CSV table of C-alpha atoms in Angstrom, one decimal:
chain,number,residue,atom,x,y,z
U,7,UNK,CA,-44.5,-28.0,-45.6
U,8,UNK,CA,-42.2,-25.0,-44.9
U,9,UNK,CA,-42.9,-22.7,-42.1
U,10,UNK,CA,-41.9,-19.1,-41.7
U,11,UNK,CA,-39.4,-18.4,-38.8
U,12,UNK,CA,-41.0,-16.6,-36.0
U,13,UNK,CA,-39.3,-13.4,-34.8
U,14,UNK,CA,-38.0,-15.4,-31.6
U,15,UNK,CA,-36.5,-18.1,-33.8
U,16,UNK,CA,-34.8,-15.6,-35.8
U,17,UNK,CA,-33.5,-13.9,-32.8
U,18,UNK,CA,-32.1,-17.1,-31.4
U,19,UNK,CA,-30.6,-17.9,-34.6
U,20,UNK,CA,-28.5,-14.6,-34.7
U,21,UNK,CA,-27.6,-15.2,-31.1
U,22,UNK,CA,-26.3,-18.6,-32.0
U,23,UNK,CA,-24.3,-17.2,-34.8
U,24,UNK,CA,-22.9,-14.4,-32.3
U,25,UNK,CA,-22.0,-16.9,-29.8
U,26,UNK,CA,-20.2,-19.0,-32.4
U,27,UNK,CA,-18.3,-16.3,-33.8
U,28,UNK,CA,-17.2,-15.1,-30.2
U,29,UNK,CA,-16.1,-18.6,-29.3
U,30,UNK,CA,-14.2,-18.9,-32.5
U,31,UNK,CA,-12.5,-15.6,-32.1
U,32,UNK,CA,-11.6,-16.3,-28.6
U,33,UNK,CA,-9.0,-18.6,-30.2
U,34,UNK,CA,-8.2,-17.3,-33.6
U,35,UNK,CA,-4.9,-15.4,-33.7
U,36,UNK,CA,-4.8,-11.7,-34.2
U,37,UNK,CA,-2.4,-12.0,-37.1
U,38,UNK,CA,-5.5,-12.9,-39.2
U,39,UNK,CA,-6.4,-9.1,-39.2
U,40,UNK,CA,-3.0,-8.4,-41.0
U,41,UNK,CA,-4.4,-8.3,-44.2
U,42,UNK,CA,-7.0,-5.8,-43.4
U,43,UNK,CA,-4.3,-3.6,-41.9
U,44,UNK,CA,-2.1,-4.1,-44.9
U,45,UNK,CA,-4.8,-2.9,-47.3
U,46,UNK,CA,-5.1,0.3,-45.5
U,47,UNK,CA,-2.6,3.2,-44.8
U,48,UNK,CA,-1.7,1.4,-41.4
U,49,UNK,CA,1.6,-0.3,-41.2
U,50,UNK,CA,2.9,-2.0,-38.2
U,51,UNK,CA,5.7,-4.1,-36.4
U,52,UNK,CA,3.6,-7.1,-35.3
U,53,UNK,CA,0.2,-8.2,-34.2
U,54,UNK,CA,-0.4,-10.1,-30.8
U,55,UNK,CA,-3.3,-11.6,-29.1
U,56,UNK,CA,-6.6,-12.9,-30.7
U,57,UNK,CA,-9.1,-11.3,-33.1
U,58,UNK,CA,-11.3,-10.2,-30.3
U,59,UNK,CA,-8.5,-8.9,-28.2
U,60,UNK,CA,-4.9,-7.9,-29.0
U,61,UNK,CA,-2.3,-5.4,-29.6
U,62,UNK,CA,-1.0,-3.7,-33.0
U,63,UNK,CA,2.6,-3.0,-32.1
U,64,UNK,CA,4.5,-0.1,-33.5
U,65,UNK,CA,1.7,1.2,-35.6
U,66,UNK,CA,2.1,4.0,-38.1
U,67,UNK,CA,-0.4,6.0,-40.3
U,68,UNK,CA,1.4,7.5,-43.3
U,69,UNK,CA,4.6,7.8,-41.4
U,70,UNK,CA,3.0,9.2,-38.2
U,71,UNK,CA,3.7,6.9,-35.2
U,72,UNK,CA,0.6,5.7,-33.2
U,73,UNK,CA,2.8,3.4,-31.0
U,74,UNK,CA,1.0,0.5,-29.7
U,75,UNK,CA,-2.8,0.2,-30.5
U,76,UNK,CA,-4.7,-2.2,-28.1
U,77,UNK,CA,-8.1,-3.3,-29.1
U,78,UNK,CA,-11.1,-5.0,-27.8
U,79,UNK,CA,-13.9,-5.9,-30.3
U,80,UNK,CA,-17.7,-5.5,-29.1
U,81,UNK,CA,-19.4,-8.6,-30.3
U,82,UNK,CA,-22.8,-6.9,-29.8
U,83,UNK,CA,-22.2,-4.5,-32.7
U,84,UNK,CA,-22.3,-7.4,-35.1
U,85,UNK,CA,-26.0,-7.9,-34.4
U,86,UNK,CA,-26.5,-4.5,-35.7
U,87,UNK,CA,-24.5,-5.0,-38.8
U,88,UNK,CA,-21.5,-3.1,-37.5
U,89,UNK,CA,-18.0,-3.6,-36.5
U,90,UNK,CA,-16.9,-1.9,-33.3
U,91,UNK,CA,-13.9,-1.9,-30.9
U,92,UNK,CA,-12.6,-0.1,-27.9
U,93,UNK,CA,-9.2,1.1,-29.0
U,94,UNK,CA,-6.2,2.7,-27.2
U,95,UNK,CA,-3.1,4.0,-28.6
U,96,UNK,CA,0.0,4.8,-26.4
U,97,UNK,CA,3.6,5.7,-26.9
U,98,UNK,CA,3.3,7.4,-30.3
U,99,UNK,CA,2.9,11.1,-31.7
U,100,UNK,CA,-0.8,10.4,-31.7
U,101,UNK,CA,-2.3,8.8,-28.6
U,102,UNK,CA,-5.8,8.4,-27.3
U,103,UNK,CA,-8.7,6.1,-26.6
U,104,UNK,CA,-12.4,5.7,-27.7
U,105,UNK,CA,-15.0,3.5,-29.2
U,106,UNK,CA,-14.3,3.1,-33.2
U,107,UNK,CA,-17.1,1.7,-35.4
U,108,UNK,CA,-17.9,1.1,-39.0
U,109,UNK,CA,-20.9,-0.3,-40.7
U,110,UNK,CA,-23.7,0.8,-43.0
U,111,UNK,CA,-21.4,3.2,-45.0
U,112,UNK,CA,-20.6,5.2,-41.7
U,113,UNK,CA,-17.5,5.4,-39.7
U,114,UNK,CA,-17.5,6.8,-36.1
U,115,UNK,CA,-15.4,7.6,-33.2
U,116,UNK,CA,-17.0,8.4,-29.8
U,117,UNK,CA,-16.6,8.3,-26.1
U,118,UNK,CA,-12.8,9.1,-26.4
U,119,UNK,CA,-9.9,11.6,-26.5
U,120,UNK,CA,-7.1,12.0,-28.9
U,121,UNK,CA,-3.8,13.8,-28.5
U,122,UNK,CA,-1.3,14.8,-31.1
U,123,UNK,CA,2.2,16.1,-31.3
U,124,UNK,CA,1.6,18.6,-34.1
U,125,UNK,CA,5.2,18.4,-35.1
U,126,UNK,CA,4.7,14.9,-36.5
U,127,UNK,CA,2.4,16.3,-39.1
U,128,UNK,CA,5.1,17.2,-41.5
U,129,UNK,CA,3.0,17.8,-44.6
U,130,UNK,CA,1.5,20.8,-43.6
U,131,UNK,CA,2.6,24.4,-42.5
U,132,UNK,CA,1.2,27.3,-40.4
U,133,UNK,CA,2.1,30.8,-41.0
U,134,UNK,CA,4.9,29.6,-43.4
U,135,UNK,CA,6.5,27.3,-40.9
U,136,UNK,CA,6.1,23.6,-39.8
U,137,UNK,CA,3.3,23.0,-37.3
U,138,UNK,CA,4.6,22.9,-33.7
U,139,UNK,CA,3.0,22.3,-30.3
U,140,UNK,CA,0.1,20.0,-29.2
U,141,UNK,CA,-3.4,19.5,-30.1
U,142,UNK,CA,-6.2,17.8,-28.1
U,143,UNK,CA,-9.9,16.8,-28.8
U,144,UNK,CA,-12.4,15.3,-26.3
U,145,UNK,CA,-14.8,13.4,-28.8
U,146,UNK,CA,-18.4,12.5,-27.6
U,147,UNK,CA,-19.5,11.5,-31.2
U,148,UNK,CA,-17.8,12.0,-34.6
U,149,UNK,CA,-19.6,10.3,-37.6
U,150,UNK,CA,-18.7,10.6,-41.2
U,151,UNK,CA,-19.7,8.8,-44.4
U,152,UNK,CA,-19.0,9.2,-48.1
U,153,UNK,CA,-21.3,12.2,-48.0
U,154,UNK,CA,-19.4,13.9,-45.4
U,155,UNK,CA,-19.9,14.8,-41.7
U,156,UNK,CA,-23.2,13.4,-40.2
U,157,UNK,CA,-22.5,14.1,-36.5
U,158,UNK,CA,-19.8,16.1,-34.5
U,159,UNK,CA,-19.7,16.7,-30.7
U,160,UNK,CA,-16.2,17.5,-29.8
U,161,UNK,CA,-14.1,20.1,-27.9
U,162,UNK,CA,-10.7,20.9,-29.1
U,163,UNK,CA,-7.8,22.6,-27.7
U,164,UNK,CA,-4.2,23.6,-29.0
U,165,UNK,CA,-1.1,25.6,-28.1
U,166,UNK,CA,0.0,25.9,-31.8
U,167,UNK,CA,0.2,29.7,-31.8
U,168,UNK,CA,3.0,29.6,-29.0
U,169,UNK,CA,5.8,28.7,-31.1
U,170,UNK,CA,5.1,31.3,-34.1
U,171,UNK,CA,4.7,34.0,-31.3
U,172,UNK,CA,7.9,33.2,-29.7
U,173,UNK,CA,9.5,33.6,-33.2
U,174,UNK,CA,8.1,37.1,-33.3
U,175,UNK,CA,9.4,37.9,-29.9
U,176,UNK,CA,6.0,37.8,-28.3
U,177,UNK,CA,3.7,35.4,-26.1
U,178,UNK,CA,1.4,32.8,-27.5
U,179,UNK,CA,-1.9,31.8,-25.9
U,180,UNK,CA,-3.9,28.7,-26.1
U,181,UNK,CA,-6.9,28.3,-28.4
U,182,UNK,CA,-10.1,26.5,-27.4
U,183,UNK,CA,-13.4,25.7,-29.3
U,184,UNK,CA,-15.5,22.9,-30.7
U,185,UNK,CA,-16.3,20.9,-33.8
U,186,UNK,CA,-19.7,20.7,-35.4
U,187,UNK,CA,-21.3,19.6,-38.8
U,188,UNK,CA,-22.8,22.1,-41.2
U,189,UNK,CA,-24.3,20.1,-44.0
U,190,UNK,CA,-21.7,17.6,-45.1
U,191,UNK,CA,-18.7,19.9,-43.9
U,192,UNK,CA,-16.9,19.4,-40.7
U,193,UNK,CA,-16.1,22.8,-39.1
U,194,UNK,CA,-13.8,23.3,-36.3
U,195,UNK,CA,-13.9,26.9,-34.6
U,196,UNK,CA,-11.2,28.0,-32.1
U,197,UNK,CA,-10.4,31.3,-30.3
U,198,UNK,CA,-8.3,32.6,-27.5
U,199,UNK,CA,-6.6,35.8,-26.2
U,200,UNK,CA,-3.6,36.8,-24.2
U,201,UNK,CA,-1.2,39.5,-23.6
U,202,UNK,CA,-0.5,39.9,-27.2
U,203,UNK,CA,-4.2,40.2,-28.3
U,204,UNK,CA,-6.6,37.7,-29.6
U,205,UNK,CA,-7.1,35.4,-32.3
U,206,UNK,CA,-10.0,33.2,-34.1
U,207,UNK,CA,-9.5,30.3,-36.3
U,208,UNK,CA,-12.0,28.2,-38.4
U,209,UNK,CA,-11.3,25.2,-40.5
U,210,UNK,CA,-13.9,24.0,-42.9
U,211,UNK,CA,-13.4,20.4,-44.1
U,212,UNK,CA,-15.4,19.2,-47.0
U,213,UNK,CA,-16.3,15.5,-48.0
U,214,UNK,CA,-13.4,15.2,-50.5
U,215,UNK,CA,-10.9,16.4,-48.0
U,216,UNK,CA,-10.8,20.0,-49.5
U,217,UNK,CA,-10.3,22.5,-46.7
U,218,UNK,CA,-10.7,26.2,-46.1
U,219,UNK,CA,-8.9,27.8,-43.2
U,220,UNK,CA,-9.8,31.3,-42.0
U,221,UNK,CA,-8.2,33.4,-39.2
U,222,UNK,CA,-8.5,36.7,-37.7
U,223,UNK,CA,-6.1,38.4,-35.3
U,224,UNK,CA,-6.2,41.6,-33.1
U,225,UNK,CA,-2.5,42.2,-32.2
U,226,UNK,CA,-1.8,44.3,-29.4
U,227,UNK,CA,1.8,45.6,-30.6
U,228,UNK,CA,2.3,47.2,-34.1
U,229,UNK,CA,5.4,45.3,-34.5
U,230,UNK,CA,3.5,42.0,-34.3
U,231,UNK,CA,0.6,43.6,-36.6
U,232,UNK,CA,3.4,44.4,-39.2
U,233,UNK,CA,4.9,40.9,-38.9
U,234,UNK,CA,1.4,39.3,-39.6
U,235,UNK,CA,0.9,41.7,-42.7
U,236,UNK,CA,4.3,40.3,-44.0
U,237,UNK,CA,3.2,36.7,-43.4
U,238,UNK,CA,-0.1,37.2,-45.6
U,239,UNK,CA,-2.6,38.9,-43.3
U,240,UNK,CA,-4.9,41.4,-44.8
U,241,UNK,CA,-6.2,44.6,-43.0
U,242,UNK,CA,-9.9,44.5,-42.9
U,243,UNK,CA,-12.0,47.0,-41.1
U,244,UNK,CA,-9.2,47.2,-38.2
U,245,UNK,CA,-9.0,43.4,-38.1
U,246,UNK,CA,-6.1,41.2,-39.6
U,247,UNK,CA,-7.6,38.4,-41.7
U,248,UNK,CA,-6.1,35.4,-43.4
U,249,UNK,CA,-7.4,32.6,-45.6
U,250,UNK,CA,-6.0,29.6,-47.4
U,251,UNK,CA,-7.6,26.7,-49.2
U,252,UNK,CA,-6.3,23.2,-50.2
U,253,UNK,CA,-6.8,19.6,-50.0
U,254,UNK,CA,-5.7,17.4,-47.2
U,255,UNK,CA,-3.6,14.8,-48.7
U,256,UNK,CA,-4.2,11.2,-47.4
U,257,UNK,CA,-2.1,8.1,-47.9
U,258,UNK,CA,-1.4,7.4,-51.5
U,259,UNK,CA,-2.6,10.9,-52.7
């Protein structure tokens, strides 16, 4: 006669599987994750350590250096049907730390911070010139799925306006703002002001990586206003506005 397992028996069984996996992973070499890395846009020099704790050295995503990525898997997430790890990237154009997780069709990054050298992103330009400067995001929670943005709680900072302003014989200023979800869209809104006036930027990113960038500027000098009009800004009710659309190209696209 077969009996149904009680809830406590199922829990003990799940814990047993988890303990076995942790014990096995403590000795399994980190090189076993290499096929997973090779199947994505991530390239690397070598992998050291074990499956549960190790380092992916000289990591790159689509040619952008991440330096060395250290990771420590979180076994408890396996009981919830997810794969999660504390990660840290150092020594590359993109650096940072946080908790990355995947499971049930969702991908998330939380409790972390990411910094990027914008000059390393060579595919895209701003105001007709390559991106320059730095960007930083403090991410409490960023969760996405195939349907788009699910949750976004992050603060964002950049000094990307400094270089363009200097080319126009002016002074730039920093932009600060936040990220949020609107339906399935991820929206990042930034604003700032300085001696040269003020500016606002809004980036709308849709699930298929199509984006819309909208900007408005209130320059304090006539020469700067004329330069922005030459770059594509339009006069609208005393404010200069700019808009562009496109698709963020991912690896292989």
